[in-house]
Structures are given as C-alpha cells and as structure tokens.
C-alpha cells in the first residue's frame, strides 16, 4: 500500500505530483512497465481529491513511443473509474490526457463514442497543449491557478522543449 497522504510518488515507470492541487500530474515515463503499485499510488492520490469533494484535474502525460499500459493495471483503472463514476461526473472534475500518437487519439475517440467517460476529458497531442488546457479548465472550475501551479506547468512544458532540442 502506498502512503495516501504523500503528494509525490516516483518509480521507474511513473512519476506523480499532487502538490499543486487541484492538479495531479501523472507522468507515464514507461507505461509498459507500470506496476499495480504504481497504479494504486495514482488511485490513492486521486481518492484524496475525490473523497474531500475537492476540485480535481488529473493531467495524464503519456510519452511518444513508450507503449501502452498492460492489461492488469488498465483493469485497475477501469474498475476504479466505474466505482467512482458519480464523483468523477462532478462539474469540478476534468482529466487532461496527453496522447502524442495520432492513432491512439483516434482509438480513444472511437472508445469514447461507444462508452463515454464519466468525467469531462480533454485529449491533446503534447504537453504544451495540456498545460494550456489545464489552465483553461482551472478557470472554468473557478479555481484560479496559483503562481506555483503556473510555474509547475511552465516547467513541464519547458522540459519537453529542452529534451526535444537535445535530440536535434
């Protein structure tokens, strides 16, 4: 079991940061390697927002070329989402998901057409779009982003720009 009071978690496959609530940043560095413990850490942190009826904005960052999460962790997500559909359906809950590959975004659109997510969901192609969407959603929720939250979003956007420049 993961310490549910922690605001930061990191493994080789997943980094979580809930220190800028209502934002919960989930960086899936190696989705294929995500363990059940990693997923449980994400779900525990998410429950901290939902159990207190606090606004909640998970920003899920999937990285290009890193694959998808294996079936058991995906099943954990699906079961958790199903069991919390009412809480996730609140107006102050929205997920922003970075899906860099167009084919995976297309698959998500088809899935959502047949089975809508219980929460508002915004899918974008890169972290810059995700940062912009997160700021817009915070404003929509009447939850102005703190300077620390804005700085954090700028930092994750800059890290993408730096890594892209390093590749040439």
JSON list of N, CA, C and O in Angstrom, two decimals, residues 22-25 49 55-59 92-96 133-135 137-138 141:
[
{"chain": "A", "resi": 22, "resn": "UNK", "atom": "N", "xyz": [-5.74, 21.75, -7.45]},
{"chain": "A", "resi": 22, "resn": "UNK", "atom": "CA", "xyz": [-6.41, 20.50, -7.79]},
{"chain": "A", "resi": 22, "resn": "UNK", "atom": "C", "xyz": [-5.73, 19.69, -8.90]},
{"chain": "A", "resi": 22, "resn": "UNK", "atom": "O", "xyz": [-6.23, 18.66, -9.31]},
{"chain": "A", "resi": 23, "resn": "UNK", "atom": "N", "xyz": [-4.54, 20.15, -9.34]},
{"chain": "A", "resi": 23, "resn": "UNK", "atom": "CA", "xyz": [-3.82, 19.44, -10.39]},
{"chain": "A", "resi": 23, "resn": "UNK", "atom": "C", "xyz": [-3.10, 18.22, -9.82]},
{"chain": "A", "resi": 23, "resn": "UNK", "atom": "O", "xyz": [-2.45, 18.31, -8.78]},
{"chain": "A", "resi": 24, "resn": "UNK", "atom": "N", "xyz": [-3.25, 17.10, -10.49]},
{"chain": "A", "resi": 24, "resn": "UNK", "atom": "CA", "xyz": [-2.47, 15.89, -10.19]},
{"chain": "A", "resi": 24, "resn": "UNK", "atom": "C", "xyz": [-1.76, 15.52, -11.48]},
{"chain": "A", "resi": 24, "resn": "UNK", "atom": "O", "xyz": [-2.40, 15.12, -12.46]},
{"chain": "A", "resi": 25, "resn": "UNK", "atom": "N", "xyz": [-0.45, 15.70, -11.51]},
{"chain": "A", "resi": 25, "resn": "UNK", "atom": "CA", "xyz": [0.34, 15.40, -12.70]},
{"chain": "A", "resi": 25, "resn": "UNK", "atom": "C", "xyz": [0.83, 13.96, -12.63]},
{"chain": "A", "resi": 25, "resn": "UNK", "atom": "O", "xyz": [1.44, 13.56, -11.65]},
{"chain": "A", "resi": 49, "resn": "UNK", "atom": "N", "xyz": [-8.46, 13.63, -3.52]},
{"chain": "A", "resi": 49, "resn": "UNK", "atom": "CA", "xyz": [-9.22, 14.76, -4.08]},
{"chain": "A", "resi": 49, "resn": "UNK", "atom": "C", "xyz": [-10.72, 14.45, -4.04]},
{"chain": "A", "resi": 49, "resn": "UNK", "atom": "O", "xyz": [-11.52, 15.28, -3.61]},
{"chain": "A", "resi": 55, "resn": "UNK", "atom": "N", "xyz": [-12.10, 20.02, -6.03]},
{"chain": "A", "resi": 55, "resn": "UNK", "atom": "CA", "xyz": [-11.90, 20.03, -7.48]},
{"chain": "A", "resi": 55, "resn": "UNK", "atom": "C", "xyz": [-10.71, 19.13, -7.82]},
{"chain": "A", "resi": 55, "resn": "UNK", "atom": "O", "xyz": [-9.77, 19.00, -7.02]},
{"chain": "A", "resi": 56, "resn": "UNK", "atom": "N", "xyz": [-10.76, 18.53, -8.98]},
{"chain": "A", "resi": 56, "resn": "UNK", "atom": "CA", "xyz": [-9.75, 17.53, -9.34]},
{"chain": "A", "resi": 56, "resn": "UNK", "atom": "C", "xyz": [-9.44, 17.61, -10.82]},
{"chain": "A", "resi": 56, "resn": "UNK", "atom": "O", "xyz": [-10.34, 17.53, -11.65]},
{"chain": "A", "resi": 57, "resn": "UNK", "atom": "N", "xyz": [-8.17, 17.80, -11.15]},
{"chain": "A", "resi": 57, "resn": "UNK", "atom": "CA", "xyz": [-7.73, 17.90, -12.53]},
{"chain": "A", "resi": 57, "resn": "UNK", "atom": "C", "xyz": [-6.49, 17.02, -12.74]},
{"chain": "A", "resi": 57, "resn": "UNK", "atom": "O", "xyz": [-5.37, 17.49, -12.61]},
{"chain": "A", "resi": 58, "resn": "UNK", "atom": "N", "xyz": [-6.71, 15.74, -13.05]},
{"chain": "A", "resi": 58, "resn": "UNK", "atom": "CA", "xyz": [-5.55, 14.91, -13.38]},
{"chain": "A", "resi": 58, "resn": "UNK", "atom": "C", "xyz": [-5.03, 15.26, -14.77]},
{"chain": "A", "resi": 58, "resn": "UNK", "atom": "O", "xyz": [-5.80, 15.38, -15.72]},
{"chain": "A", "resi": 59, "resn": "UNK", "atom": "N", "xyz": [-3.72, 15.48, -14.86]},
{"chain": "A", "resi": 59, "resn": "UNK", "atom": "CA", "xyz": [-3.06, 15.70, -16.14]},
{"chain": "A", "resi": 59, "resn": "UNK", "atom": "C", "xyz": [-2.21, 14.46, -16.39]},
{"chain": "A", "resi": 59, "resn": "UNK", "atom": "O", "xyz": [-1.21, 14.24, -15.73]},
{"chain": "A", "resi": 92, "resn": "UNK", "atom": "N", "xyz": [-16.59, 19.94, -11.33]},
{"chain": "A", "resi": 92, "resn": "UNK", "atom": "CA", "xyz": [-15.25, 20.40, -10.97]},
{"chain": "A", "resi": 92, "resn": "UNK", "atom": "C", "xyz": [-14.21, 19.29, -11.09]},
{"chain": "A", "resi": 92, "resn": "UNK", "atom": "O", "xyz": [-13.19, 19.30, -10.41]},
{"chain": "A", "resi": 93, "resn": "UNK", "atom": "N", "xyz": [-14.46, 18.34, -11.99]},
{"chain": "A", "resi": 93, "resn": "UNK", "atom": "CA", "xyz": [-13.52, 17.26, -12.29]},
{"chain": "A", "resi": 93, "resn": "UNK", "atom": "C", "xyz": [-13.32, 17.22, -13.80]},
{"chain": "A", "resi": 93, "resn": "UNK", "atom": "O", "xyz": [-14.28, 17.25, -14.56]},
{"chain": "A", "resi": 94, "resn": "UNK", "atom": "N", "xyz": [-12.07, 17.18, -14.22]},
{"chain": "A", "resi": 94, "resn": "UNK", "atom": "CA", "xyz": [-11.74, 17.08, -15.63]},
{"chain": "A", "resi": 94, "resn": "UNK", "atom": "C", "xyz": [-10.38, 16.42, -15.77]},
{"chain": "A", "resi": 94, "resn": "UNK", "atom": "O", "xyz": [-9.45, 16.76, -15.02]},
{"chain": "A", "resi": 95, "resn": "UNK", "atom": "N", "xyz": [-10.24, 15.50, -16.70]},
{"chain": "A", "resi": 95, "resn": "UNK", "atom": "CA", "xyz": [-8.96, 14.88, -17.00]},
{"chain": "A", "resi": 95, "resn": "UNK", "atom": "C", "xyz": [-8.41, 15.47, -18.29]},
{"chain": "A", "resi": 95, "resn": "UNK", "atom": "O", "xyz": [-9.13, 15.59, -19.28]},
{"chain": "A", "resi": 96, "resn": "UNK", "atom": "N", "xyz": [-7.14, 15.84, -18.26]},
{"chain": "A", "resi": 96, "resn": "UNK", "atom": "CA", "xyz": [-6.43, 16.27, -19.46]},
{"chain": "A", "resi": 96, "resn": "UNK", "atom": "C", "xyz": [-5.41, 15.18, -19.75]},
{"chain": "A", "resi": 96, "resn": "UNK", "atom": "O", "xyz": [-4.60, 14.85, -18.88]},
{"chain": "A", "resi": 133, "resn": "UNK", "atom": "N", "xyz": [-4.66, 23.60, -21.66]},
{"chain": "A", "resi": 133, "resn": "UNK", "atom": "CA", "xyz": [-5.98, 23.05, -21.33]},
{"chain": "A", "resi": 133, "resn": "UNK", "atom": "C", "xyz": [-6.19, 23.02, -19.82]},
{"chain": "A", "resi": 133, "resn": "UNK", "atom": "O", "xyz": [-7.28, 23.32, -19.34]},
{"chain": "A", "resi": 134, "resn": "UNK", "atom": "N", "xyz": [-5.15, 22.68, -19.08]},
{"chain": "A", "resi": 134, "resn": "UNK", "atom": "CA", "xyz": [-5.26, 22.63, -17.62]},
{"chain": "A", "resi": 134, "resn": "UNK", "atom": "C", "xyz": [-5.58, 24.02, -17.07]},
{"chain": "A", "resi": 134, "resn": "UNK", "atom": "O", "xyz": [-6.46, 24.16, -16.20]},
{"chain": "A", "resi": 135, "resn": "UNK", "atom": "N", "xyz": [-4.90, 25.04, -17.56]},
{"chain": "A", "resi": 135, "resn": "UNK", "atom": "CA", "xyz": [-5.18, 26.40, -17.09]},
{"chain": "A", "resi": 135, "resn": "UNK", "atom": "C", "xyz": [-6.60, 26.82, -17.45]},
{"chain": "A", "resi": 135, "resn": "UNK", "atom": "O", "xyz": [-7.29, 27.44, -16.62]},
{"chain": "A", "resi": 137, "resn": "UNK", "atom": "N", "xyz": [-9.19, 24.83, -17.87]},
{"chain": "A", "resi": 137, "resn": "UNK", "atom": "CA", "xyz": [-10.12, 24.07, -17.03]},
{"chain": "A", "resi": 137, "resn": "UNK", "atom": "C", "xyz": [-10.13, 24.58, -15.60]},
{"chain": "A", "resi": 137, "resn": "UNK", "atom": "O", "xyz": [-11.19, 24.63, -14.97]},
{"chain": "A", "resi": 138, "resn": "UNK", "atom": "N", "xyz": [-8.99, 24.96, -15.07]},
{"chain": "A", "resi": 138, "resn": "UNK", "atom": "CA", "xyz": [-8.96, 25.54, -13.73]},
{"chain": "A", "resi": 138, "resn": "UNK", "atom": "C", "xyz": [-9.81, 26.80, -13.69]},
{"chain": "A", "resi": 138, "resn": "UNK", "atom": "O", "xyz": [-10.58, 27.01, -12.75]},
{"chain": "A", "resi": 141, "resn": "UNK", "atom": "N", "xyz": [-13.45, 25.92, -13.73]},
{"chain": "A", "resi": 141, "resn": "UNK", "atom": "CA", "xyz": [-13.86, 25.40, -12.43]},
{"chain": "A", "resi": 141, "resn": "UNK", "atom": "C", "xyz": [-13.88, 26.49, -11.35]},
{"chain": "A", "resi": 141, "resn": "UNK", "atom": "O", "xyz": [-14.17, 26.19, -10.19]}
]
